[in-house]
mmCIF file of C-alpha atoms and ligand atoms in Angstrom:
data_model
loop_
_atom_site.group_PDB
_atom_site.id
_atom_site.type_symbol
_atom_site.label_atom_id
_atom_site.label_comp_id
_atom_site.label_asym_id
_atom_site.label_seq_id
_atom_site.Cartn_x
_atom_site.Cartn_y
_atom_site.Cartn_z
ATOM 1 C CA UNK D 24 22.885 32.268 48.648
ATOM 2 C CA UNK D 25 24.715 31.846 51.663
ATOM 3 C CA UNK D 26 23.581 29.023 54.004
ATOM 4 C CA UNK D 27 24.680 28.076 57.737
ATOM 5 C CA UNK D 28 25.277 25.000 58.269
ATOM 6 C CA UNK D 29 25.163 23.221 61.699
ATOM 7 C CA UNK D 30 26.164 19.742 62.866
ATOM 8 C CA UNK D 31 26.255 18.546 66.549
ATOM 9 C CA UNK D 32 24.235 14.706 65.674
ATOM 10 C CA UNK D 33 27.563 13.269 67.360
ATOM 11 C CA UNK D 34 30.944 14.205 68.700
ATOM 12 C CA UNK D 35 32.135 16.945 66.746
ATOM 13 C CA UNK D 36 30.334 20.714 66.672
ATOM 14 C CA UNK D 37 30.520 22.150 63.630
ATOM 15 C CA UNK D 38 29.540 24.975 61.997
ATOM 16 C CA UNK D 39 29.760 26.221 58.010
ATOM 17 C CA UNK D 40 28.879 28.854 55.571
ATOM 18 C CA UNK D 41 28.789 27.798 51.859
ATOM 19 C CA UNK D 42 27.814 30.083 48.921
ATOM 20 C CA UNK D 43 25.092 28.507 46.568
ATOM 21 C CA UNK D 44 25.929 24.556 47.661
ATOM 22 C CA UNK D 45 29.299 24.729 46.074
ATOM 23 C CA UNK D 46 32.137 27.179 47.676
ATOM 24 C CA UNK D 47 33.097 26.913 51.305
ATOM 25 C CA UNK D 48 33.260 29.707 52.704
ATOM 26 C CA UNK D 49 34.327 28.762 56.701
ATOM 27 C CA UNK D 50 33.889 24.874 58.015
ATOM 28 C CA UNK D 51 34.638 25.083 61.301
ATOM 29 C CA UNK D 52 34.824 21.459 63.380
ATOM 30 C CA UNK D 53 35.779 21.547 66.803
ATOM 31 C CA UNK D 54 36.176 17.401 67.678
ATOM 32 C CA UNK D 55 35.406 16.070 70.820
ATOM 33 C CA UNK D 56 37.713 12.750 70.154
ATOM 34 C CA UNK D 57 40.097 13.412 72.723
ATOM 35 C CA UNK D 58 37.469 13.712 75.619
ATOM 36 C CA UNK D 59 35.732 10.469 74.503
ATOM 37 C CA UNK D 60 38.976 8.723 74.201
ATOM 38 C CA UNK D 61 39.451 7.859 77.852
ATOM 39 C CA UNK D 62 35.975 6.255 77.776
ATOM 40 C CA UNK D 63 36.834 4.051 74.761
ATOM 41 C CA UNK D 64 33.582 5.228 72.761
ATOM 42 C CA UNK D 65 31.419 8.538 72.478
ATOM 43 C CA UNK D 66 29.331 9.168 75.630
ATOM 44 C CA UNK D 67 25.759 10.705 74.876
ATOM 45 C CA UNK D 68 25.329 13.038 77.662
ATOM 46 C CA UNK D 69 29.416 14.156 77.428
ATOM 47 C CA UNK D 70 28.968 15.046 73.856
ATOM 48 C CA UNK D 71 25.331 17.210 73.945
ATOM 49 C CA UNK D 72 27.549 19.197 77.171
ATOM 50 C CA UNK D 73 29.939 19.897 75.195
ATOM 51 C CA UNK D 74 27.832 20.906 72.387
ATOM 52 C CA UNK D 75 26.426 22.952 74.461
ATOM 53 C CA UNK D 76 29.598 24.910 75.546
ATOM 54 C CA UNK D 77 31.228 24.964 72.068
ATOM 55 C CA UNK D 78 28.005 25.922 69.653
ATOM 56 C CA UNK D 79 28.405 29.719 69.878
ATOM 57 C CA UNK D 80 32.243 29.668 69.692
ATOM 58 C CA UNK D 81 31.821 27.449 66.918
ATOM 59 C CA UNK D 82 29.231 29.974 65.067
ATOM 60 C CA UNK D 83 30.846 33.061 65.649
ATOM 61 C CA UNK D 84 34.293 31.444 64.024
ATOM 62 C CA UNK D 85 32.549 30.243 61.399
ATOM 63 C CA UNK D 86 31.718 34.231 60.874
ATOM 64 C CA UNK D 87 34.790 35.489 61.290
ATOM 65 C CA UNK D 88 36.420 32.753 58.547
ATOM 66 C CA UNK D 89 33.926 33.797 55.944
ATOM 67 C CA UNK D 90 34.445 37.447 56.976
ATOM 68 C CA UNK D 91 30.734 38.041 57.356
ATOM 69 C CA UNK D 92 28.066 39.071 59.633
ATOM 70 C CA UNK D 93 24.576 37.499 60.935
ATOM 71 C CA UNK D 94 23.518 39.965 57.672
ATOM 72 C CA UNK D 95 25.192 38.265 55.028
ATOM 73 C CA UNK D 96 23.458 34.994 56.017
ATOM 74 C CA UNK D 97 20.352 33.732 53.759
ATOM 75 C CA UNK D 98 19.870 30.726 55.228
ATOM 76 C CA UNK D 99 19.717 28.012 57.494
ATOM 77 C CA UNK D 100 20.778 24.242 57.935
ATOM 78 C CA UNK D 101 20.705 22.187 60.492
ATOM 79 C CA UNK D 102 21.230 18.071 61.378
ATOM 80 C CA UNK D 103 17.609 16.808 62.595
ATOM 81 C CA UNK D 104 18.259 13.284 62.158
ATOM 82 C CA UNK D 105 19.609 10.693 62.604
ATOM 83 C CA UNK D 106 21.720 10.968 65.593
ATOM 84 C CA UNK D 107 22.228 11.036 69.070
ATOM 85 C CA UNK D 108 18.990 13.151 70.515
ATOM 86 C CA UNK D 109 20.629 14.988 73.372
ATOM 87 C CA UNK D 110 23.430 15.752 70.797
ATOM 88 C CA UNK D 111 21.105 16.699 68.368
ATOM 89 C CA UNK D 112 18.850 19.072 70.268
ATOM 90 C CA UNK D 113 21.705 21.183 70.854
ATOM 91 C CA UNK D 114 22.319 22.083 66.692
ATOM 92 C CA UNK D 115 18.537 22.340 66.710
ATOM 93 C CA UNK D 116 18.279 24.648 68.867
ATOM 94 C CA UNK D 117 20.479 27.263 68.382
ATOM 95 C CA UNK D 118 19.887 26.682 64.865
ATOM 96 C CA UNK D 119 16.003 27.533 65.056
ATOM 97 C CA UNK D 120 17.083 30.404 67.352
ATOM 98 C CA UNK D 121 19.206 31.856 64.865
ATOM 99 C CA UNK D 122 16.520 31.605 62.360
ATOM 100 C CA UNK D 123 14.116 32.747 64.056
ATOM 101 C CA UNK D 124 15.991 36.077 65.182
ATOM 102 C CA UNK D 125 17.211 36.901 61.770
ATOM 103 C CA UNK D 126 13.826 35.722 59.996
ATOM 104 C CA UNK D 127 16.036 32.968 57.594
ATOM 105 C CA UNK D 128 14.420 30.138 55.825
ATOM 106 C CA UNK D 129 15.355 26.994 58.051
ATOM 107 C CA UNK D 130 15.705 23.240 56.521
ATOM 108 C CA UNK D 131 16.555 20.344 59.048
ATOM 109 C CA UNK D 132 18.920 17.910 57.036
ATOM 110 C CA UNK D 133 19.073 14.260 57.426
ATOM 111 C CA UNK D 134 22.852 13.482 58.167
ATOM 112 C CA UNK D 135 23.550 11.008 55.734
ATOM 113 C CA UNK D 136 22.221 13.055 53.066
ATOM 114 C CA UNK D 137 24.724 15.533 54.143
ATOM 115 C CA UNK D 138 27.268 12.860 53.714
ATOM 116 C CA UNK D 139 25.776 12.320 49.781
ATOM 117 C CA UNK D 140 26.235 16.025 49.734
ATOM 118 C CA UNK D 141 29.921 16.421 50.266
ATOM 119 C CA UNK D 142 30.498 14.646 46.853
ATOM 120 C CA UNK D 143 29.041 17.492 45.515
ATOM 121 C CA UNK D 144 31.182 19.898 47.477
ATOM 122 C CA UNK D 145 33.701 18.058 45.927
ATOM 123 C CA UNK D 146 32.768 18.046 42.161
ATOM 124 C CA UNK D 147 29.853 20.325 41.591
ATOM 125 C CA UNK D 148 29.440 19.223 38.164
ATOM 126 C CA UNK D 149 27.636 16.061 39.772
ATOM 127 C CA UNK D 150 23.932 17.789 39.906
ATOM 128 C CA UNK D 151 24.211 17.038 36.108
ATOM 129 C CA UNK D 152 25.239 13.583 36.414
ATOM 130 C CA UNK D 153 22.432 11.899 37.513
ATOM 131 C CA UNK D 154 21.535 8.805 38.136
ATOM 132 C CA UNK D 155 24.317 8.417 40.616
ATOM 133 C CA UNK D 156 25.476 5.576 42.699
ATOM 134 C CA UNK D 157 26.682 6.271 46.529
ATOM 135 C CA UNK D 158 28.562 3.854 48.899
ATOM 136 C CA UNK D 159 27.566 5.565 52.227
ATOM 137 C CA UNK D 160 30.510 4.280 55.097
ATOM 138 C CA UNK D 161 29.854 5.820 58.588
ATOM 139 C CA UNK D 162 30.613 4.918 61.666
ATOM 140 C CA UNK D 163 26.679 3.739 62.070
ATOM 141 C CA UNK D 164 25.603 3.092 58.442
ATOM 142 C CA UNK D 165 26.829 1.062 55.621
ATOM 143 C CA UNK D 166 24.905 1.412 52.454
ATOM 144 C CA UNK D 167 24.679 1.502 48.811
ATOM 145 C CA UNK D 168 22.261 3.884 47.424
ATOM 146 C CA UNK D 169 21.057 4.720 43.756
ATOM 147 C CA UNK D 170 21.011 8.796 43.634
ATOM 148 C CA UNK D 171 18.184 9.576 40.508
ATOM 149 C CA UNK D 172 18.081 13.066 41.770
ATOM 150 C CA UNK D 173 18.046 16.300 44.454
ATOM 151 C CA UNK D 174 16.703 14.099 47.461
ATOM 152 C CA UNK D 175 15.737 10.877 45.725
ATOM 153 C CA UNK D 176 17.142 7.916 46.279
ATOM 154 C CA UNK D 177 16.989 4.169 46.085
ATOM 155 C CA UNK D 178 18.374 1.795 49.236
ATOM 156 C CA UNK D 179 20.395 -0.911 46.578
ATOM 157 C CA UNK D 180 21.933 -2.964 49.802
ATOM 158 C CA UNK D 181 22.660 -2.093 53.809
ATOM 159 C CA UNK D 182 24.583 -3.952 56.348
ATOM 160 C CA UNK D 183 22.598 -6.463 58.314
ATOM 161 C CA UNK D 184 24.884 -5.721 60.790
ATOM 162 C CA UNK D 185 27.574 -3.992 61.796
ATOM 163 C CA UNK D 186 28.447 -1.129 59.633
ATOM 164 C CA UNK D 187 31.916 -0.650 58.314
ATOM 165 C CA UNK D 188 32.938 1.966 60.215
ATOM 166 C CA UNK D 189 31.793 -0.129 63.243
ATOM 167 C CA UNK D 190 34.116 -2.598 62.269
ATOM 168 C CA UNK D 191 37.021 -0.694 62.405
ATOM 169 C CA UNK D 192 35.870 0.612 65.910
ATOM 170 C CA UNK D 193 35.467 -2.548 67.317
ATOM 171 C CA UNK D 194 38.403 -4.101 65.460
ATOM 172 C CA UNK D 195 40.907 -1.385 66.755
ATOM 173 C CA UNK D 196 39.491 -2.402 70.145
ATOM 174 C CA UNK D 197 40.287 -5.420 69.776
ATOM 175 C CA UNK D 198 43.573 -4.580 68.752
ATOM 176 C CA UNK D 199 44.341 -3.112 71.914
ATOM 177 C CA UNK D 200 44.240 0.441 69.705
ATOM 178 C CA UNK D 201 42.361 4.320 71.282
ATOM 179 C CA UNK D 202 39.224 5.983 70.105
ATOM 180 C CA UNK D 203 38.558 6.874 67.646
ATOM 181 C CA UNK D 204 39.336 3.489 65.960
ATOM 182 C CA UNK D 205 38.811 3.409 62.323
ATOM 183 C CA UNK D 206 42.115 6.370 62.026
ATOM 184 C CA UNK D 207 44.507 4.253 64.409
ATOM 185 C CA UNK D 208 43.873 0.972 62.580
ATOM 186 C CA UNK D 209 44.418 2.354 59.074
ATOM 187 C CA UNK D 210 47.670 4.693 60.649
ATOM 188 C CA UNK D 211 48.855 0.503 62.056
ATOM 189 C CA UNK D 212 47.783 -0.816 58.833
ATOM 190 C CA UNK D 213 50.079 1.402 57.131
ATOM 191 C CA UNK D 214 53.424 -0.761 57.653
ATOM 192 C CA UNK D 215 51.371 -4.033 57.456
ATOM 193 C CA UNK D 216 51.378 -7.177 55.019
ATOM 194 C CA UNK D 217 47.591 -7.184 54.092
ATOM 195 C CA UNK D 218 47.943 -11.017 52.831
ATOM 196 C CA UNK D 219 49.520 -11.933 55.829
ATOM 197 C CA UNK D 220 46.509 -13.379 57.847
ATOM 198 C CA UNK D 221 43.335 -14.361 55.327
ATOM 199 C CA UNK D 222 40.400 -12.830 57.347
ATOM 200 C CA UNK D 223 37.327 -13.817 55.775
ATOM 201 C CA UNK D 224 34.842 -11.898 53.005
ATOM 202 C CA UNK D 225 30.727 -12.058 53.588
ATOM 203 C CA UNK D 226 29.785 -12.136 50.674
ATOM 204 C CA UNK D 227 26.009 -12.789 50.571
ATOM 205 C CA UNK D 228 25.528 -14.410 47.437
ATOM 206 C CA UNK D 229 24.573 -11.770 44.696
ATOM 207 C CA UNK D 230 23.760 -9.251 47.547
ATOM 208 C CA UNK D 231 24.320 -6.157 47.545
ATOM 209 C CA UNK D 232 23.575 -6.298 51.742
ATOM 210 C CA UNK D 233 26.977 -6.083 53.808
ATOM 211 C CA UNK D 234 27.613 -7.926 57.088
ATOM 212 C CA UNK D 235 30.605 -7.151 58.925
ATOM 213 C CA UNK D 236 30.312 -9.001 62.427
ATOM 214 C CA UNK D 237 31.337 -12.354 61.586
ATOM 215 C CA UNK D 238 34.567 -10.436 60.618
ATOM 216 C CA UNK D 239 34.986 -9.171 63.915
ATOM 217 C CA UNK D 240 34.219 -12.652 65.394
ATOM 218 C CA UNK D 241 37.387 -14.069 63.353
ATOM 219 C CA UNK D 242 39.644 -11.294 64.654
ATOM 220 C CA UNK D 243 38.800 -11.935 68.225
ATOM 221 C CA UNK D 244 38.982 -15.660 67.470
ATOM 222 C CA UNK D 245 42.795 -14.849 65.512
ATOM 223 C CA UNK D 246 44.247 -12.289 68.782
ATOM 224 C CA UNK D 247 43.446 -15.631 71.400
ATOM 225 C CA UNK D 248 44.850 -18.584 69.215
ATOM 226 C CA UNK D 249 48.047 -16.335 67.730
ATOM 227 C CA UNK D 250 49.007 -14.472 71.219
ATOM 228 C CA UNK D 251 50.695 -11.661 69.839
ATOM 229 C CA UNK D 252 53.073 -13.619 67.775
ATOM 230 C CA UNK D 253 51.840 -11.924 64.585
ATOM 231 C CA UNK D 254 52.907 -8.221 64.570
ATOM 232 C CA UNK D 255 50.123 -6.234 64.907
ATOM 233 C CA UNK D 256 51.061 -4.139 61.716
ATOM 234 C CA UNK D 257 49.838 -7.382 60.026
ATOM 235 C CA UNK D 258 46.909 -8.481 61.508
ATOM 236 C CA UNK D 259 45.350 -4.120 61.435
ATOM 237 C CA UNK D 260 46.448 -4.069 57.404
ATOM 238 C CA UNK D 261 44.778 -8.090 57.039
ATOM 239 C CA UNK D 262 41.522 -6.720 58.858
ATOM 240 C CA UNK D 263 41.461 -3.266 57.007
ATOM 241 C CA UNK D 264 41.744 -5.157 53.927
ATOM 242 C CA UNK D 265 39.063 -7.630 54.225
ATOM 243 C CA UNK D 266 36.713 -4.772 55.267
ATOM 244 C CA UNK D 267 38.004 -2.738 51.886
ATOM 245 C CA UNK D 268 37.461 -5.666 49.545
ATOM 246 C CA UNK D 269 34.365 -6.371 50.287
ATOM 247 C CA UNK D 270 32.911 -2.332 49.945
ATOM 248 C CA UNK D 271 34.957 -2.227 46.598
ATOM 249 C CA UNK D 272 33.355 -5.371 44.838
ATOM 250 C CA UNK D 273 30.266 -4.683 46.481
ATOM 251 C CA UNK D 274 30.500 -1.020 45.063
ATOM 252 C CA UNK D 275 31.591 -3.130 41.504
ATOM 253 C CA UNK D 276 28.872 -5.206 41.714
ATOM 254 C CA UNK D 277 26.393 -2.321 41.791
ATOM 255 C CA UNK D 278 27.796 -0.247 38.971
ATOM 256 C CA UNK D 279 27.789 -3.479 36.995
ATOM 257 C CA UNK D 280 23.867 -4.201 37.858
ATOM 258 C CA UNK D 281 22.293 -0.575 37.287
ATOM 259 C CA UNK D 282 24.694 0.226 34.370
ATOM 260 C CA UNK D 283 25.302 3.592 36.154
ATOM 261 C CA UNK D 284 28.614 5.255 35.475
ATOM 262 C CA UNK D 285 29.370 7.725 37.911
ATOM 263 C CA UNK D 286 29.822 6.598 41.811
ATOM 264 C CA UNK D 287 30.434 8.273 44.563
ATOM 265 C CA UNK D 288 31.479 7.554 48.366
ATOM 266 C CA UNK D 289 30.787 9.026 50.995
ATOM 267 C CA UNK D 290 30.879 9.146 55.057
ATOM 268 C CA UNK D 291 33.543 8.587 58.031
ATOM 269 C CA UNK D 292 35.343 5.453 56.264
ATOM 270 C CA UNK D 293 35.743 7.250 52.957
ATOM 271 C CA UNK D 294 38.526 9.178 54.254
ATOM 272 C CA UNK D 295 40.692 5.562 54.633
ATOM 273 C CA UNK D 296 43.262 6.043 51.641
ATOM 274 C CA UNK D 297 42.981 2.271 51.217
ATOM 275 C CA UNK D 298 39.911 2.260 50.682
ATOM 276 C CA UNK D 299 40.251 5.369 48.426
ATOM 277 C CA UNK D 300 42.896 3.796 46.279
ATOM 278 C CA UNK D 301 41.018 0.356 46.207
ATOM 279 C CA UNK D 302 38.035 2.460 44.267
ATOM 280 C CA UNK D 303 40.089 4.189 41.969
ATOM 281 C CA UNK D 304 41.706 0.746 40.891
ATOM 282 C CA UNK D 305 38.431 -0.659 40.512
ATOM 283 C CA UNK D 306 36.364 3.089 38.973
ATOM 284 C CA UNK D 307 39.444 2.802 36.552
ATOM 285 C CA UNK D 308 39.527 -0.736 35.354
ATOM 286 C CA UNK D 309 35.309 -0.592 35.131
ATOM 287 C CA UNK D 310 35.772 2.870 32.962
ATOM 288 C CA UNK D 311 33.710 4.588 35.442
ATOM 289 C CA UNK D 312 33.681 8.117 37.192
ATOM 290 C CA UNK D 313 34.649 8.169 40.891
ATOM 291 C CA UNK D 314 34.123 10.990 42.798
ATOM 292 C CA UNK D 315 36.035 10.631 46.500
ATOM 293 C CA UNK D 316 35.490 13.835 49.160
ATOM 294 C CA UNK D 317 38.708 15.358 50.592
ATOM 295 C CA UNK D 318 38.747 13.602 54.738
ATOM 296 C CA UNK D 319 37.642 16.759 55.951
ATOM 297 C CA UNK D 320 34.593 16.407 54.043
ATOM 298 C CA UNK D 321 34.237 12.599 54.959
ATOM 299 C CA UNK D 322 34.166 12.815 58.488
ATOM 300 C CA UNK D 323 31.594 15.029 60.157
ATOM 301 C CA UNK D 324 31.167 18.520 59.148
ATOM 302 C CA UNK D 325 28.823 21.072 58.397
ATOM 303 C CA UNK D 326 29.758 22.258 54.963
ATOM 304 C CA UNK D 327 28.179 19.109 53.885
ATOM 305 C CA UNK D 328 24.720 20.256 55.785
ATOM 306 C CA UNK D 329 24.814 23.327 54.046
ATOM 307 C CA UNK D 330 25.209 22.061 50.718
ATOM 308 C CA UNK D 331 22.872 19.522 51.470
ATOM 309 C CA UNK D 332 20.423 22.110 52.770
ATOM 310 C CA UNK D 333 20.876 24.304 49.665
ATOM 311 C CA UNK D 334 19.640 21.900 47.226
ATOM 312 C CA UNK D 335 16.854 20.893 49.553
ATOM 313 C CA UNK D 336 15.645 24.731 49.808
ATOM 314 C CA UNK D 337 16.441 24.740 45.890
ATOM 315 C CA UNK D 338 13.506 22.380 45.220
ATOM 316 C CA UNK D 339 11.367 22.522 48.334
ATOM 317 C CA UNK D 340 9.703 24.721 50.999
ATOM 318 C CA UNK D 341 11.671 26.005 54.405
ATOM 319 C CA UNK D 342 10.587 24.093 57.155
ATOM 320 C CA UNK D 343 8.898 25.343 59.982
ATOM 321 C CA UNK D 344 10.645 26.083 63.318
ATOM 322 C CA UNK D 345 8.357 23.133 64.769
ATOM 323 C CA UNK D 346 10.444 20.458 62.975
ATOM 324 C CA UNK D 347 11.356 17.565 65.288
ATOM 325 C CA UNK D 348 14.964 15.378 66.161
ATOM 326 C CA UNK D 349 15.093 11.748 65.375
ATOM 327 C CA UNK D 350 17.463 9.317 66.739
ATOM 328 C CA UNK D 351 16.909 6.951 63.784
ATOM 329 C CA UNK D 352 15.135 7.299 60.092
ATOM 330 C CA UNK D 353 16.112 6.099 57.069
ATOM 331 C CA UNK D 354 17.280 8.049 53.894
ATOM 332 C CA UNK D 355 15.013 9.379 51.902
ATOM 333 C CA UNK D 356 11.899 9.801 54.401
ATOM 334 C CA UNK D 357 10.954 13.492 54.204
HETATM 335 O O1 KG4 V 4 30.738 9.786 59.150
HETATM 336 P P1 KG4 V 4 31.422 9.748 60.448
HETATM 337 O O2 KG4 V 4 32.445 10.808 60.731
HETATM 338 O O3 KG4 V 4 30.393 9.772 61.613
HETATM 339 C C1 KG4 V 4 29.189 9.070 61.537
HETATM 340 O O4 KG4 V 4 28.243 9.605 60.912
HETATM 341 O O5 KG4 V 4 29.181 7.913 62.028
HETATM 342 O O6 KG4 V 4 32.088 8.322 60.531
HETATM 343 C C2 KG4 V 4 32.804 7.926 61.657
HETATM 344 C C3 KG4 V 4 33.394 6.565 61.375
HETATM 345 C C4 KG4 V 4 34.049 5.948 62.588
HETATM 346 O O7 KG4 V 4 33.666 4.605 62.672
HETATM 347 C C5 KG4 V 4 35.537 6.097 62.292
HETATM 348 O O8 KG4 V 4 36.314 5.093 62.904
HETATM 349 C C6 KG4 V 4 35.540 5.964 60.785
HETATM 350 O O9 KG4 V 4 34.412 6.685 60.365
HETATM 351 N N1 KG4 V 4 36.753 6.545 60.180
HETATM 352 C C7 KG4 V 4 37.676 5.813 59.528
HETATM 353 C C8 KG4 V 4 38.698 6.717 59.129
HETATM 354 N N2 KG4 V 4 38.348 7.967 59.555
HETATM 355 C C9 KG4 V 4 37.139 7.838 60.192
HETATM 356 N N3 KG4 V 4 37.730 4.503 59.254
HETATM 357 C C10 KG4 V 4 38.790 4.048 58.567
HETATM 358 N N4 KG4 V 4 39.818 4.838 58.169
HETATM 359 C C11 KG4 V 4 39.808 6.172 58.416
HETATM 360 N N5 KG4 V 4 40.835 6.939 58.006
HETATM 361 ZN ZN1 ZN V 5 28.565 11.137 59.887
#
């Protein structure tokens, strides 16, 4: 089965065909980074424009990757939720168009599930692992969640306040780095000494919550009292490694509680190779399976919507072109 995956619910357009939830076919992402740059963050009404202007092109390469026509599609997927609405509306539409036109089965996909999803993309032997356990790190959402099966899951611990991929954001701001932030502080973190300044760890107890901000606090607090006399390679590779500590021993933690062996990660942050290589230390010395997407399956795309979208038409019915966008919902809700 051949499903079409869309994904506008930020700033990049993207557009995907993947065969039976497993082989990608085309995943095309056009990225709107460089136009949101100049204003420091993504701006709502920039993005759904350019969403607008890109969605077709974006389609019709997706087509020509796979080598296909609007015949050899069976299906279609499409980011309802969560996101930014304007942005949204744009996938939505053309996607329910498209489905409509060609008479496909349409599912609207929540876009964190479609983050869960790329772990499968990446080792489609997971459908038999269940239960699974997921460390979700995007640039809004920072959770652990207990996987028991096709759509089910279990909300183990959230942020209760920034999220991590927030934290690089506003960190790299602070650090005088561009937009998109989470890329430029790991790229300055690269020839740092992580040790060098001790930036705290929230901990929370026996938590399994997160909460970021106070981080952020002691890097704004560090930049005025040191005034540059630390080299910035430092203080980027001190901050990334606080953040990276505390999602690996949270991560730990989990595996440790629910006895589950396999764990996964998924979303924006995952693609940080310090991060990566922090898990692997700690999946190896707890004897457990880690599953880690390639970065071009981290960060937004819509191969992951597809698969995601597969598995959801696998076990339930199409929806109905009347589905809605929302700008928030948690994981899970139907
Ligand atoms: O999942 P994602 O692409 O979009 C959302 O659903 O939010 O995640 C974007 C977040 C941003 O905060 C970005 O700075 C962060 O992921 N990010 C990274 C890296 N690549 C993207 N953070 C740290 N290191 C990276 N290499
Ligand atoms: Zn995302």
């Amino acid at each position: 089965m051949n499903v079409l995956g869309v994904e506008t619910s930020c700033d990049e357009t993207s557009a995907a065909i993947v065969t039976d939830g497993r082989e990608i076919r085309a995943n095309i992402i056009a990225s709107q980074a460089d136009l949101h740059a100049r204003y420091g963050g993504v701006v709502p009404e920039v993005a759904s424009r350019k969403h607008v202007e890109r969605m077709l092109p974006v389609l019709q390469e997706a087509l020509t990757t796979a080598g296909m026509t609007w015949a050899d599609l069976n299906a279609v997927a499409v980011t309802n939720r969560p996101g930014l609405l304007g942005a949204l509306l744009v996938g939505v539409s053309a996607a329910k168009a498209l489905a409509y036109a060609r008479n496909l089965p349409l599912v609207g996909v929540h876009h964190l599930e479609g983050h869960v999803y790329s772990n499968f993309l990446a080792a489609p032997d997971l459908a038999e692992a269940f239960p699974l356990l997921v460390l979700i790190v995007s640039g809004g959402h920072t959770q652990i969640v207990r996987m028991d099966g096709h759509g089910r899951y279990a909300l183990l611990g959230r942020t209760r306040d920034d999220a991590a991929g927030e934290a690089f954001d506003k960190g790299a701001r602070l650090l005088g780095l561009p937009y998109p932030g989470g890329p430029n502080v790991a790229k300055l973190a690269e020839q740092g000494d992580p040790n060098r300044v001790p930036f705290p760890r929230s901990w929370l107890g026996d938590s399994l919550d997160f909460s970021f901000s106070g981080l952020k606090t002691s890097l704004r607090t560090f930049m005025s009292r040191d005034n540059g006399q630390t080299p910035s390679a430092d203080v980027a590779a001190s901050y990334q490694a606080a953040i990276v500590d505390v999602l690996t021993e949270k991560l730990r933690r989990a595996a440790r509680q629910t006895g589950i062996r396999t764990v996964c990660v998924a979303g924006g942050v995952a693609a940080n190779r310090s991060l990566s290589a922090a898990l692997q230390a700690m999946a190896q010395a707890e004897g457990l399976r880690l599953v880690v997407p390639a970065p071009v399956l981290c960060t937004d795309n819509a191969a992951m919507i597809a698969a995601a979208g597969y598995f959801r038409l696998l076990h339930h019915p199409p929806d109905g072109l009347d589905f809605d966008t929302f700008a928030s919902e948690p994981l899970g809700s139907a």
